[in-house]
Coordinates of C-alpha atoms in Angstrom, one line a residue:
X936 CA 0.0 0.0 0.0
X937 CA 3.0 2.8 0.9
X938 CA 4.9 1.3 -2.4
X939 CA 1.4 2.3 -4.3
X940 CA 1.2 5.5 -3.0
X941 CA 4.8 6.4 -3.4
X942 CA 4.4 6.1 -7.0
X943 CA 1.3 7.7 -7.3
X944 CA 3.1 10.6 -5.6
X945 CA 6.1 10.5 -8.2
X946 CA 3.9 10.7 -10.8
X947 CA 1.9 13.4 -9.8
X948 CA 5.2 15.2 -9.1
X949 CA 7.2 14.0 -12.3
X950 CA 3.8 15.4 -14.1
X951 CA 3.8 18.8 -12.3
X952 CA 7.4 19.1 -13.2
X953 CA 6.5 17.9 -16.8
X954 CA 4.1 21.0 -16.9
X955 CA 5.9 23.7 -15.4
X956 CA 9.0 22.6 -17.9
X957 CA 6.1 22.8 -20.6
X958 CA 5.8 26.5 -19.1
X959 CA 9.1 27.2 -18.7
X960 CA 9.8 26.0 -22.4
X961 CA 7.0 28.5 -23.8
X962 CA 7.7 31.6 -21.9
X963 CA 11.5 31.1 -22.7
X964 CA 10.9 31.3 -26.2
X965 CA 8.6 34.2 -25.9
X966 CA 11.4 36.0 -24.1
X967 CA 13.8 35.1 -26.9
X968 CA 11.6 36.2 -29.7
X969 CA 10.5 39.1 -28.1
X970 CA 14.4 40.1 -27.9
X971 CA 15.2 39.2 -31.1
X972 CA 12.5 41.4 -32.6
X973 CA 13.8 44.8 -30.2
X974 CA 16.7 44.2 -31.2
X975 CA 16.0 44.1 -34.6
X976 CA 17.1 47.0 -37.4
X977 CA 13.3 47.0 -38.0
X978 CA 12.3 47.3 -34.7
X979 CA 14.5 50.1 -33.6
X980 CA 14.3 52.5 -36.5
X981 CA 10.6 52.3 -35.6
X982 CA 11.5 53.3 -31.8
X983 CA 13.0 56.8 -33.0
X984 CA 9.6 57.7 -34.8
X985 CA 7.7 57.1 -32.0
X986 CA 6.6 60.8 -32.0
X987 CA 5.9 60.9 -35.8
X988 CA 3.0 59.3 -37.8
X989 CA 3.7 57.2 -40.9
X990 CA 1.3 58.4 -44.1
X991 CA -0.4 55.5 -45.6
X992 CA -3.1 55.4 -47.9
X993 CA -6.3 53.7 -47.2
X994 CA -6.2 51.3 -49.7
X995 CA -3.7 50.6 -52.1
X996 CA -5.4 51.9 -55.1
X997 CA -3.4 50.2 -58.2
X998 CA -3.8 46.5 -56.9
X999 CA -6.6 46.1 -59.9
X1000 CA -4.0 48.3 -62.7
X1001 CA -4.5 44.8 -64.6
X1002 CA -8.3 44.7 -64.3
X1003 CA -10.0 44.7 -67.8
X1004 CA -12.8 47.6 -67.2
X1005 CA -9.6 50.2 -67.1
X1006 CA -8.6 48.7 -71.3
X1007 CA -10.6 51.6 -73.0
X1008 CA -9.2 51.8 -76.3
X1009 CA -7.8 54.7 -78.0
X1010 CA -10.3 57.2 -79.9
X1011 CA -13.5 55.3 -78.0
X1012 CA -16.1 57.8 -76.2
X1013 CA -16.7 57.3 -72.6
X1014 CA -19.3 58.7 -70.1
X1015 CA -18.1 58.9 -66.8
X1016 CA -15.6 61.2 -65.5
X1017 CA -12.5 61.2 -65.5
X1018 CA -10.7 60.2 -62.3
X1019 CA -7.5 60.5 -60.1
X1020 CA -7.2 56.9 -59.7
X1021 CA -3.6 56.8 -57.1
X1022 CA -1.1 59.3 -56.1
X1023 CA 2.3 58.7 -55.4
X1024 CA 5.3 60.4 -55.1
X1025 CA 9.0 59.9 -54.4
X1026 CA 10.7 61.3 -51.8
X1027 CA 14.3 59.9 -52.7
X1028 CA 14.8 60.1 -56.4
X1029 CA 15.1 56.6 -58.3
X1030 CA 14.1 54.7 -54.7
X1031 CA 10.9 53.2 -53.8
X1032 CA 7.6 55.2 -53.8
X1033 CA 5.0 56.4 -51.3
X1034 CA 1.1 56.1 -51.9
X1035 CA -0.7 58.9 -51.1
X1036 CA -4.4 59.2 -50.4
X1037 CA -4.2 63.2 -51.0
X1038 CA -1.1 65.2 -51.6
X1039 CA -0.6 68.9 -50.9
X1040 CA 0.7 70.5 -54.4
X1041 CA 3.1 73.4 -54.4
X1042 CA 4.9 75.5 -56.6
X1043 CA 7.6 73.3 -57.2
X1044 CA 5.0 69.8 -57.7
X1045 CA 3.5 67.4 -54.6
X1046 CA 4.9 68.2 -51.6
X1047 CA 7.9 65.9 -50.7
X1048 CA 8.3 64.7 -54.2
X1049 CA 12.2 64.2 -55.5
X1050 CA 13.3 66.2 -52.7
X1051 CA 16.2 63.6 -51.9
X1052 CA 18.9 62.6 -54.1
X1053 CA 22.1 59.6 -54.0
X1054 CA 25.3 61.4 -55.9
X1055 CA 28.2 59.5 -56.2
X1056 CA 31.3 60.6 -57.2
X1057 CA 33.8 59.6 -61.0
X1058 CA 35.0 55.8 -61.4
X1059 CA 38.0 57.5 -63.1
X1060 CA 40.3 59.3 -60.3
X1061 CA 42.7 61.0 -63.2
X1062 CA 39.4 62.7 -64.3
X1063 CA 39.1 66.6 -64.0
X1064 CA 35.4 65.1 -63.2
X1065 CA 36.9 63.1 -60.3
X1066 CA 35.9 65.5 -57.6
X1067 CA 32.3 66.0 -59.4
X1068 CA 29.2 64.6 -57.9
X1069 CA 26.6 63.1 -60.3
X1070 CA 23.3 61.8 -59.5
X1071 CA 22.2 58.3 -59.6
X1072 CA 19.1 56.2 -60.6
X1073 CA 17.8 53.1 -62.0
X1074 CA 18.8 53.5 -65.3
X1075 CA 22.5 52.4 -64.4
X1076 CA 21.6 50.9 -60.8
X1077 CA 18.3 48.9 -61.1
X1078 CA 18.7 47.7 -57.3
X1079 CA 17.8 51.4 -56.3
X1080 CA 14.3 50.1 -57.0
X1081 CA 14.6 47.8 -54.0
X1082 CA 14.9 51.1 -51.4
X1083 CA 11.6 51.1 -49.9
X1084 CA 10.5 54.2 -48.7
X1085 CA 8.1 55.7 -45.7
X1086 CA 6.9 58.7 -45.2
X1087 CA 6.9 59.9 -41.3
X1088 CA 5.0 63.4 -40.0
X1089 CA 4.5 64.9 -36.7
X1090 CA 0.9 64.5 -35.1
X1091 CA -1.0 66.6 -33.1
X1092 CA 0.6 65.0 -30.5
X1093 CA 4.2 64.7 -31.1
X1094 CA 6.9 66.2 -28.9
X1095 CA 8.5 69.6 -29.3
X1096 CA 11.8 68.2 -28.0
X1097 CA 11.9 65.2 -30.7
X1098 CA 14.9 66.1 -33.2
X1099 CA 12.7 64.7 -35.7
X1100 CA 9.9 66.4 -34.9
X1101 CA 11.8 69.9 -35.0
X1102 CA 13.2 68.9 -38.8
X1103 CA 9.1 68.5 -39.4
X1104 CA 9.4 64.5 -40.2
X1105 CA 11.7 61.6 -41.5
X1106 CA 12.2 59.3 -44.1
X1107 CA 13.0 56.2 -43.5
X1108 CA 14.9 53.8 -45.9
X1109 CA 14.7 50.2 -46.1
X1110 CA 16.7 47.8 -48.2
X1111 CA 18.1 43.9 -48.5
X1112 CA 21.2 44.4 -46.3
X1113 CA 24.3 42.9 -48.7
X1114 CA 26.2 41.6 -45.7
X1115 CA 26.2 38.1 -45.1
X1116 CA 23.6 37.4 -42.5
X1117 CA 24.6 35.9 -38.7
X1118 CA 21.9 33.1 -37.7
X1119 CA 20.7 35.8 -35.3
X1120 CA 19.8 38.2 -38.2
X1121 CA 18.6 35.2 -40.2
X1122 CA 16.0 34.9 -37.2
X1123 CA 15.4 38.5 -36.6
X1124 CA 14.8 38.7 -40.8
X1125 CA 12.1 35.5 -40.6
X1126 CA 10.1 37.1 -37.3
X1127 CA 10.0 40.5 -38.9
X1128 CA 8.8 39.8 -42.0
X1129 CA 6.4 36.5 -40.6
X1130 CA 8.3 34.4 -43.5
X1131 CA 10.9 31.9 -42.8
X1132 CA 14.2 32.5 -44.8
X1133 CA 13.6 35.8 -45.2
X1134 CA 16.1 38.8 -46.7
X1135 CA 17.6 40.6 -43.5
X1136 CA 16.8 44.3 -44.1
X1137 CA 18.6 47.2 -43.4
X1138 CA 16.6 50.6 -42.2
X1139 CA 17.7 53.9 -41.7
X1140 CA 16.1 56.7 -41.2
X1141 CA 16.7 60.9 -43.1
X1142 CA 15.4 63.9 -41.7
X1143 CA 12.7 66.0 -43.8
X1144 CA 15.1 69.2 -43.0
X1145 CA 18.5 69.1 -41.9
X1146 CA 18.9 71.2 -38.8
X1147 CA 22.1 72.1 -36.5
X1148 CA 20.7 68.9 -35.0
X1149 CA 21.9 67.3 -37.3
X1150 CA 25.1 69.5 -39.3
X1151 CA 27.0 72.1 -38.4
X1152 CA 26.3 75.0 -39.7
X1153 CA 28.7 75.3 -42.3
X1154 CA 27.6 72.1 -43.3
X1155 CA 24.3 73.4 -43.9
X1156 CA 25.3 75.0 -46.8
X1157 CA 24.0 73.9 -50.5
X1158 CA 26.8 71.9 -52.3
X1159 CA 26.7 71.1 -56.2
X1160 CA 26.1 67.6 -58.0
X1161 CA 24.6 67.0 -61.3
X1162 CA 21.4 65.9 -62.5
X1163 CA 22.0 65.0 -66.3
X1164 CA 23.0 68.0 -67.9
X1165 CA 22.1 70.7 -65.6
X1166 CA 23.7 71.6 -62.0
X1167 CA 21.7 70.8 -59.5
X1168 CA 22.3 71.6 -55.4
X1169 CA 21.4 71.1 -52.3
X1170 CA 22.1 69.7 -48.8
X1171 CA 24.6 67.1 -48.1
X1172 CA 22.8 64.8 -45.3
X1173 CA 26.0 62.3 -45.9
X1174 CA 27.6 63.2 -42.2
X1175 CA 24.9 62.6 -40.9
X1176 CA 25.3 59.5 -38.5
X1177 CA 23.0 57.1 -39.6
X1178 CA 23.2 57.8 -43.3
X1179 CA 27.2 57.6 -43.1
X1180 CA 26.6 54.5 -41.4
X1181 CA 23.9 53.3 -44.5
X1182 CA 26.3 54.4 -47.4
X1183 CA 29.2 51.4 -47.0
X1184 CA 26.0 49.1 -47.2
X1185 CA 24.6 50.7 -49.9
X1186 CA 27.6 51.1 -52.1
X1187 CA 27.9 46.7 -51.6
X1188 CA 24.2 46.8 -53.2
X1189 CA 24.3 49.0 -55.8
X1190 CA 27.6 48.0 -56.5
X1191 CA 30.0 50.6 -56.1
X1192 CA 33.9 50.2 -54.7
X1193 CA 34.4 51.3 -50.9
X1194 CA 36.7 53.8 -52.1
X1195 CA 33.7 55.9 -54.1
X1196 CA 31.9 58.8 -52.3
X1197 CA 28.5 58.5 -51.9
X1198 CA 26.4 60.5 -50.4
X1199 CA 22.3 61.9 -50.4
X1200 CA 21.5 65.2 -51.1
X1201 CA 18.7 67.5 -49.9
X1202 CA 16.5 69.5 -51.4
X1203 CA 15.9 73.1 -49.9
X1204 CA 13.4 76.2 -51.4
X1205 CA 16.9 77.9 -52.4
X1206 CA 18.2 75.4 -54.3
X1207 CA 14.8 74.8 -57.1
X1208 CA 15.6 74.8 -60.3
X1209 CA 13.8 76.7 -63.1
X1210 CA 12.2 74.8 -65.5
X1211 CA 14.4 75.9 -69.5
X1212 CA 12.4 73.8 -71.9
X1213 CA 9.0 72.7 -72.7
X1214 CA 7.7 75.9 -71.1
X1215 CA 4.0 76.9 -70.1
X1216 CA 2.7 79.9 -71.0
X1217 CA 3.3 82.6 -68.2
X1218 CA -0.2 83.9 -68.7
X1219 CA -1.5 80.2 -67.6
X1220 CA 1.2 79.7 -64.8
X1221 CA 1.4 83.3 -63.5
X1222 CA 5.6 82.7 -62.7
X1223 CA 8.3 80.0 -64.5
X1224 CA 7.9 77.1 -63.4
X1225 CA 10.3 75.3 -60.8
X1226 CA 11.0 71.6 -59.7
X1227 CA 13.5 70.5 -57.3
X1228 CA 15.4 66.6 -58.0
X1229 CA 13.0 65.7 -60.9
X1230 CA 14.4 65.0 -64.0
X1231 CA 12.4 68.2 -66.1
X1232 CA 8.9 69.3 -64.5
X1233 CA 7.1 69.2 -61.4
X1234 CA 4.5 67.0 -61.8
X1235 CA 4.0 63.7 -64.1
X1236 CA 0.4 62.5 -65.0
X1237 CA 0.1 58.9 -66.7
X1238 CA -3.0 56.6 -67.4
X1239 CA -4.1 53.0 -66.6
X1240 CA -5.7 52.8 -69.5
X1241 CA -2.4 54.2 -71.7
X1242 CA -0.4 51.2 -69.8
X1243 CA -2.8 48.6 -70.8
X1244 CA -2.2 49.2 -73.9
X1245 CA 1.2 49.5 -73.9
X1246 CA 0.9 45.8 -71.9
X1247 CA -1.1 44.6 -75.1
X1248 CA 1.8 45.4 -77.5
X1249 CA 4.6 43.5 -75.5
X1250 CA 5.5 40.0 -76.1
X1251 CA 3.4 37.6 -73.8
X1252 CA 6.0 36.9 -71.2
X1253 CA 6.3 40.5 -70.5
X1254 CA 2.6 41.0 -70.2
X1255 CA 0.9 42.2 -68.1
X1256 CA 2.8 45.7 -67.4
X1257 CA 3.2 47.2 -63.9
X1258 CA 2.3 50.6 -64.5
X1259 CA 4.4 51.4 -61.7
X1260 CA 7.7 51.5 -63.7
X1261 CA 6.5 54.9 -65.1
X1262 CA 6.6 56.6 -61.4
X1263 CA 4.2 59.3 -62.0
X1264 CA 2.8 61.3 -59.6
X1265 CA -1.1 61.4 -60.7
X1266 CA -2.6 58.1 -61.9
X1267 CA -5.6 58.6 -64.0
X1268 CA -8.5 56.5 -65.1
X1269 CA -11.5 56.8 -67.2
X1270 CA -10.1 58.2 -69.9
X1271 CA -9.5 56.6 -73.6
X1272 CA -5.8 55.4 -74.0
X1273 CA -3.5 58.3 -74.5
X1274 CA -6.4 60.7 -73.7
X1275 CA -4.2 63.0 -71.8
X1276 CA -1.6 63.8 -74.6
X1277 CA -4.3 66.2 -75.9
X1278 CA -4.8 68.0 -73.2
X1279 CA -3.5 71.6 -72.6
X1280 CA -4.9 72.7 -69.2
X1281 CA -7.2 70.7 -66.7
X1282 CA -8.7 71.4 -63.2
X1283 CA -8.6 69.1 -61.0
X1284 CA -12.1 69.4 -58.7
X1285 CA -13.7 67.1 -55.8
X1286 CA -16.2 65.3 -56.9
X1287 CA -19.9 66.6 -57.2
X1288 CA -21.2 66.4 -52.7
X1289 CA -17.9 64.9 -51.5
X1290 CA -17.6 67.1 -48.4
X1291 CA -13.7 66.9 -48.4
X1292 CA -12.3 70.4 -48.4
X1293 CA -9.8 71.4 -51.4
X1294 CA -7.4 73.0 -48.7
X1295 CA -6.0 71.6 -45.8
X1296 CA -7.1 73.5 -42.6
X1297 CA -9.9 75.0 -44.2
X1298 CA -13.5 74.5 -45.6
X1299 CA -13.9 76.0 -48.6
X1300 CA -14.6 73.1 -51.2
X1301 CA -14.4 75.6 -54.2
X1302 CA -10.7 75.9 -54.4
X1303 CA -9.3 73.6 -57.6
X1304 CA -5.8 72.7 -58.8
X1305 CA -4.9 74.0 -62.7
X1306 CA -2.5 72.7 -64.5
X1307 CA -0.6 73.5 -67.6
X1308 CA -0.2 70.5 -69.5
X1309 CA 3.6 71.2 -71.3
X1310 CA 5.0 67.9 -73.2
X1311 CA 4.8 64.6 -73.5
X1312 CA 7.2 62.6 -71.4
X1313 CA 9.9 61.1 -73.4
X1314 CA 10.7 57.7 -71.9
X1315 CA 14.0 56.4 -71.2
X1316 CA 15.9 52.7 -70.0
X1317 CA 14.2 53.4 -66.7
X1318 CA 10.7 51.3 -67.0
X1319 CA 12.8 48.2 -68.0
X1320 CA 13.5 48.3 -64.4
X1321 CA 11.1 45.4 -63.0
X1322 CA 10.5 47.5 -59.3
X1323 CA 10.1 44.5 -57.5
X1324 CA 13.2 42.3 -58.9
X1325 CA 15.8 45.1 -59.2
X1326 CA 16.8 44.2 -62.4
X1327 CA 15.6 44.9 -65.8
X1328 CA 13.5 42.7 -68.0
X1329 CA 13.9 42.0 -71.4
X1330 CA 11.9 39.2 -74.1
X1331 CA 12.8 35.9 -74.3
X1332 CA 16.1 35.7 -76.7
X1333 CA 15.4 34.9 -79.9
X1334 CA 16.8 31.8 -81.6
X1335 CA 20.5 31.9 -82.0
X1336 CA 20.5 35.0 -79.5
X1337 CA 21.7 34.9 -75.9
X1338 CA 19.5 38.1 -74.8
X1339 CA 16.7 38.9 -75.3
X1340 CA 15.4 42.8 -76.2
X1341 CA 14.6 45.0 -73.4
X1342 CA 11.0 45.9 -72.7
X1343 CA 8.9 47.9 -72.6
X1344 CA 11.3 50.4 -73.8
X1345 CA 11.9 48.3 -77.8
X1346 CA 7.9 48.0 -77.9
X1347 CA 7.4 51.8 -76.4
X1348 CA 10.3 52.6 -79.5
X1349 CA 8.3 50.9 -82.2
X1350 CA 4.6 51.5 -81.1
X1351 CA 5.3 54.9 -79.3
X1352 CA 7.5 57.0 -81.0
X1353 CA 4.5 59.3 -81.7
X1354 CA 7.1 62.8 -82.7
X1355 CA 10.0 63.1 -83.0
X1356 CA 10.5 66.8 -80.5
X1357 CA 12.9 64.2 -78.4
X1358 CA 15.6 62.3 -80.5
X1359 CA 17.1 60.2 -77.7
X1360 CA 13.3 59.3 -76.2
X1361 CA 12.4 55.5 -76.3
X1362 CA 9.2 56.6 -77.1
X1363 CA 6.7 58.3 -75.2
X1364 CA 4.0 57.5 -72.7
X1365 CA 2.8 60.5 -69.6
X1366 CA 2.4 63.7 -69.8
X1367 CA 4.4 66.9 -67.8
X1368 CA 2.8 69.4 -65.9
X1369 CA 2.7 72.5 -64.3
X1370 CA 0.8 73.8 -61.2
X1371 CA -0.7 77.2 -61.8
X1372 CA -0.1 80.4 -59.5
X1373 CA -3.9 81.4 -59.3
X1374 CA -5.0 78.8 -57.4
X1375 CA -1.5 78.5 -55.4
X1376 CA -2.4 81.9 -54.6
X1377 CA -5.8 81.8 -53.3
X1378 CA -4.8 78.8 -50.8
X1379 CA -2.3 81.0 -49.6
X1380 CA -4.7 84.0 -48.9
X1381 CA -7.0 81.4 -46.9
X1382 CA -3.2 80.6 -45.1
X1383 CA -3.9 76.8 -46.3
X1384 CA -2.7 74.4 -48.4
X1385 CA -4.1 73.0 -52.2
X1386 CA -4.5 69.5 -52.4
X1387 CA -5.3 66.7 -54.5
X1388 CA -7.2 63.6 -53.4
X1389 CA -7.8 60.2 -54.7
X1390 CA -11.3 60.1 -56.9
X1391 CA -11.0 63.8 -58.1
X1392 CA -12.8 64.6 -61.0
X1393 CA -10.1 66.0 -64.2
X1394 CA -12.1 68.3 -66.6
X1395 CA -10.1 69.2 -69.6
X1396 CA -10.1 72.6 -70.2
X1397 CA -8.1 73.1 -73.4
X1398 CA -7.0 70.6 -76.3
X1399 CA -4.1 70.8 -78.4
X1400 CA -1.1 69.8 -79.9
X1401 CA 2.2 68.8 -78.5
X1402 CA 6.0 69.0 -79.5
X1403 CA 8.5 67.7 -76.9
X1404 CA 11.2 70.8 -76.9
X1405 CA 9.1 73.0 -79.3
X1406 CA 8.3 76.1 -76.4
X1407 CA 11.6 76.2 -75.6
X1408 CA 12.4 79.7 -76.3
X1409 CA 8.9 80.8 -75.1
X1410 CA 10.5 83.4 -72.4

């Protein structure tokens, strides 16, 4: 009888202990994953933007680009209005873009668009260029596609004492870190991300305005670099701590030698650029148009409906066509296929009883956004990029071949060469456009900003012709 109840006794115990080891086992784990994910890159870029807001939209609006009601052929009538279908913009030139649900529109094109740029310096050290910064971008490093970017903005209630509050936001970078991965970053990557094996990424985070924060102030001062074939300037952010400690990183992705500079510039109200070529009439725009980091004008407009059929012309493998690759800033639907390479001017308005006011901080809902409509945009190598590969896509070779041609850029040559304003263009597909000062103005008197929201109504108010390069001597 005392041997049977000894052993019931041990087993009891040995099943106690069985549980609380159970216990022990689960809550261990918990403590090691929960360390694993603060200690993550991830984890504590998002710690320092504790007092800032990240902008998202509601919805990503181009998940149905592909979806066969937005094919409306070229020449066909419609009956609906036309639509702001997605707004984007790109805060780093050539990087990753940020969805929008409404955008505040300025002189210089959507606020925070191209306002960041990577410069790197010559290959060729004997060069008189050596010392010269020039800009980067897809067309020579596709992997600049894989840069995601956020958007971060102070709320109502941020603190005052936040350096990132005071430089009025961040941006914060994220990319496939190049260095080979320690198990413990191999584990951080796969809890992050909820996917096993995943990509460790590296984050990193750029204030909106560089303050003495942040620089001294003599390195506050605008340097040169160059964006194609003009000189552009602004800030160099490069000493700042953790975008010197980014650029070895980046240089092993994109490629570049640890003995090249490279560095990210910023850019400031003083250093715009004033628009020289494909001009808008003054007595439209009120002043000359200005742009900061983009390539030409402050504002690019393309259409679903335009892509589509660009998709339909490609070879099959390459179909169907991420309209993404064009990166404009206003996505429009409801329109016939190229559509928008007729217009001249168009006002953007809310649409008929949406209470949304046309200024932010305000309530008048009568306030619109003009634009000039100035060129065609003349496409380069860039949408060959596939955005979410970092590399660029061609056809499949033909017999005897061992590459294939690239696309869209052969099929936007042959299909899309529609003038000829632009010799070096590989065709054309978007428009350019310029905000006008009237209605800049009258936000201004009611001390608010214009905006443009997703499902905006576009009314076309003047048709015409278009010559890439033909109003260049205008003024």
């Amino acid at each position: 009888m005392l041997l049977y109840a000894l052993q019931k006794a041990g087993a009891a115990l040995t099943a106690e202990n069985s549980a609380y080891a159970i216990f022990a086992l689960i809550l261990s784990s918990a403590s090691v994953v929960l360390g694993l994910l603060w200690t993550a890159p991830g984890s504590t870029t998002r710690r320092q933007l504790r007092n800032l807001q990240r902008v998202k939209p509601s919805k990503r609006n181009m998940d149905d680009q592909y979806d066969g009601k937005y094919a409306i052929p070229e020449g066909s009538s419609t009956d609906g209005p036309v639509r702001i279908k997605a707004i984007f913009i790109h805060p780093v030139k050539s990087c990753g873009p940020v969805e929008l649900d409404r955008a505040v529109v300025t002189k210089a094109g959507l606020l925070y668009d191209r306002c960041f740029s990577f410069a790197v310096d010559s290959d060729d050290k004997r060069s008189d260029d050596a010392c010269k910064l020039q800009f980067i971008s897809q067309r020579t490093k596709p992997k600049m596609s894989l840069i995601q970017t956020e958007l971060w903005l102070p709320h109502e209630n941020s603190s005052d004492v936040d350096p990132l509050v005071h430089a009025g936001g961040a941006v914060r970078l994220t990319f496939p870190d190049p260095d080979t991965p320690s198990l413990t970053q191999r584990l951080q990557a796969s809890i992050e991300q909820m996917k096993w094996g995943a990509t460790p990424q590296y984050s990193f985070i750029v204030p909106l305005s560089p303050t003495i924060r942040y620089l001294r102030e003599s390195e506050l001062k605008p340097k040169a670099f160059t964006i194609h074939y003009r000189e552009a300037h602004g800030i160099d952010m490069g000493r700042i701590t953790a975008i010197a400690a980014a650029i070895p990183k980046l240089k092993k992705l994109l490629g570049y030698s640890e003995d090249r500079l490279l560095t990210l510039f910023k850019c400031t109200p003083d250093t715009l650029t004033r628009t020289d070529k494909n001009l808008a009439p003054l007595a439209n725009i009120g002043s000359r148009a200005v742009h900061g980091y983009t390539d030409q004008q402050p504002i690019h407009i393309n259409s679903v409906p335009s892509v589509q059929a660009v998709s339909r012309m490609l070879p099959r493998e390459n179909q169907p066509l991420n309209a993404l690759r064009f990166r404009a800033n206003l996505w429009i639907a409801g329109a016939p296929a190229y559509d928008e390479e007729s217009w001249k001017r168009c006002r953007i308005v809310a649409p008929r009883g949406a209470p949304a006011p046309r200024v932010t901080g305000g309530q008048d809902s009568t306030l619109a956004t003009t634009l000039s409509v100035v060129c065609r945009t003349s496409r380069c190598t860039m949408p060959n990029v596939d955005p979410a590969q970092g590399t660029f896509s061609s056809q499949r070779p033909a017999e005897g071949k061992k590459r294939g041609l690239p696309q869209p850029s052969t099929a936007l040559v042959a299909y899309r060469t529609v003038e000829d304003g632009n010799r070096a263009a590989l065709g054309y597909l978007g428009m350019h456009a310029v905000p006008e000062d009237r209605d800049l103005n009258a936000a201004r008197s009611q001390q608010a900003h214009l905006v443009v929201c997703v499902g905006d109504e576009i009314e076309v108010l003047e048709r015409g012709d278009h010559l890439y390069g033909s109003t260049g001597d205008l003024y």
